[in-house]
Amino acid sequence: MKAARMSNRLSWWHEWAAPLWIGCSFSAWIRLLIRNRFAVHWSRWHFAVLYTFLSVVNSYLGLWQKIWFGRRVAKTPIADPPIFIVGHWRTGTTLLHELLALDEHHTGPTGYECLAPHHFLLTEWFAPYVEFLVSKHRAMDNMDLSLHHPQEDEFVWCMLGQPSPYLSIAFPNRPLQDQRYLDLEQLTSRELEAWKRTLYRFVQQVYFRHRKAVVLKNPTHSFRIKVLQEIFPQARFIHIVRDPYVVYPSTINLHKALYRIHGLQRPTFEGLDERVVSTYVDLYRKIDEGRELVDPSRFYELRYEDLISDPEGELRRLYDHLGLGDFERFRPRLRQYFAEREDYKTNTYRLTEEQRAIVDEHWSEVMDRYGYSRQGSVECEL
């Protein structure tokens, strides 16, 4: 019994994770608190105190990064256009991000780079010493997680104090934040230019560090293809889609996990199901609009199920279509990646009849377009 308790404690520590706001600058953190009227649940106040201290450190280090690297980064041309992975949450964007980052000619911004955009050029050597702050697996699907794994760049805006829909994660019971920044269509010209500068500067920093084509994965970018094209006219886009019967419960599970782990309140999840349904419809409408703006030779679509069943064949076709170079140079690392994960187990979930009816009613167009059966399995892998 004593050994079991000790094992549980070690397991808990192994999977413990500090909420992501640990990377905020001082202005970003204070603005977040004021905007939400300091509505931090009492059980999270110790984090609030810690983040206040660390935000000062982040801002101080950010100032030194600007002094040491600012001019050199600003003079660095981005010689290799970035690659954007778009698609709804839980469609396999993370897996595809990790696979493309295996190519020695690509780089995906790491968790440390996305959570410390103010100073990673100065302090990235220190990342291994703070690895204990990150869980070893993602809560929603058991995928490996660390500060050196490729990460979603939307967190950059949160850490820098810029508007982002992801700020709602911190205070999930408050009104949704910065929804205008989902598709960017309602921004003033000044706001839009500020958003563009933030993305360009971050890509420039990552390119300065690695001198490789930057692969960015961000489901919110699915709404922004038009703007991304304006910033990077030669950018390539990869859209990945997955069975909606899986995506619906899996996305709800994702949001609940994020709110529980990274929220500063005890979430009620009020209105979550309805938001997932409507956001999905809006996202695919914007992808359809964006696809028309991109040269077909720079836009590729694939299904998650095809990627899993034949990763080498699907990625070879992707490489050929987008002109990403010799697939053979990267195939050995691809094979090694899957060989090391032979025992990986996904979470499973049983789709209810009510959820099936919701998907059939609202997402049927996407199902038909990408060839998904209306009689899919009731047991889903999340």
PDB file of C-alpha atoms in Angstrom, residues 87-89 165-166 176 179 182-183 219-223 247-248 251 255 259 271-287 362-363 366:
ATOM      1  CA  GLY A  87      -7.069  22.897 -39.594  1.00  0.00           C
ATOM      2  CA  HIS A  88      -9.479  22.544 -36.716  1.00  0.00           C
ATOM      3  CA  TRP A  89      -8.280  21.662 -33.236  1.00  0.00           C
ATOM      4  CA  PRO A 165      -8.665  34.557 -28.260  1.00  0.00           C
ATOM      5  CA  TYR A 166      -6.519  32.181 -26.190  1.00  0.00           C
ATOM      6  CA  LEU A 176     -14.779  35.474 -24.277  1.00  0.00           C
ATOM      7  CA  GLN A 179     -12.797  37.342 -30.580  1.00  0.00           C
ATOM      8  CA  LEU A 182      -9.799  35.247 -34.597  1.00  0.00           C
ATOM      9  CA  ASP A 183     -10.269  36.236 -38.251  1.00  0.00           C
ATOM     10  CA  PRO A 219      -5.638  26.255 -35.667  1.00  0.00           C
ATOM     11  CA  THR A 220      -6.566  29.931 -35.304  1.00  0.00           C
ATOM     12  CA  HIS A 221      -4.488  30.676 -38.403  1.00  0.00           C
ATOM     13  CA  SER A 222      -7.175  28.770 -40.327  1.00  0.00           C
ATOM     14  CA  PHE A 223      -9.219  31.971 -40.082  1.00  0.00           C
ATOM     15  CA  VAL A 247     -13.243  15.986 -33.643  1.00  0.00           C
ATOM     16  CA  TYR A 248     -16.400  17.110 -31.827  1.00  0.00           C
ATOM     17  CA  THR A 251     -12.364  19.345 -29.023  1.00  0.00           C
ATOM     18  CA  HIS A 255     -11.068  22.860 -23.955  1.00  0.00           C
ATOM     19  CA  TYR A 259      -9.444  25.331 -18.638  1.00  0.00           C
ATOM     20  CA  GLY A 271     -21.843  27.370 -23.453  1.00  0.00           C
ATOM     21  CA  LEU A 272     -18.782  25.318 -24.444  1.00  0.00           C
ATOM     22  CA  ASP A 273     -20.597  22.780 -26.626  1.00  0.00           C
ATOM     23  CA  GLU A 274     -22.383  25.484 -28.607  1.00  0.00           C
ATOM     24  CA  ARG A 275     -19.140  27.428 -29.170  1.00  0.00           C
ATOM     25  CA  VAL A 276     -17.394  24.340 -30.510  1.00  0.00           C
ATOM     26  CA  VAL A 277     -20.211  23.749 -33.002  1.00  0.00           C
ATOM     27  CA  SER A 278     -20.332  27.319 -34.319  1.00  0.00           C
ATOM     28  CA  THR A 279     -16.538  27.805 -34.423  1.00  0.00           C
ATOM     29  CA  TYR A 280     -16.152  24.665 -36.529  1.00  0.00           C
ATOM     30  CA  VAL A 281     -18.591  25.974 -39.139  1.00  0.00           C
ATOM     31  CA  ASP A 282     -16.886  29.384 -39.236  1.00  0.00           C
ATOM     32  CA  LEU A 283     -13.428  27.829 -39.481  1.00  0.00           C
ATOM     33  CA  TYR A 284     -14.221  25.749 -42.554  1.00  0.00           C
ATOM     34  CA  ARG A 285     -15.908  28.720 -44.191  1.00  0.00           C
ATOM     35  CA  LYS A 286     -12.713  30.742 -43.739  1.00  0.00           C
ATOM     36  CA  ILE A 287     -10.516  27.889 -44.990  1.00  0.00           C
ATOM     37  CA  HIS A 362     -24.217  21.059 -38.272  1.00  0.00           C
ATOM     38  CA  TRP A 363     -21.096  19.476 -39.801  1.00  0.00           C
ATOM     39  CA  VAL A 366     -17.572  18.836 -44.208  1.00  0.00           C
TER      40      VAL A 366
END
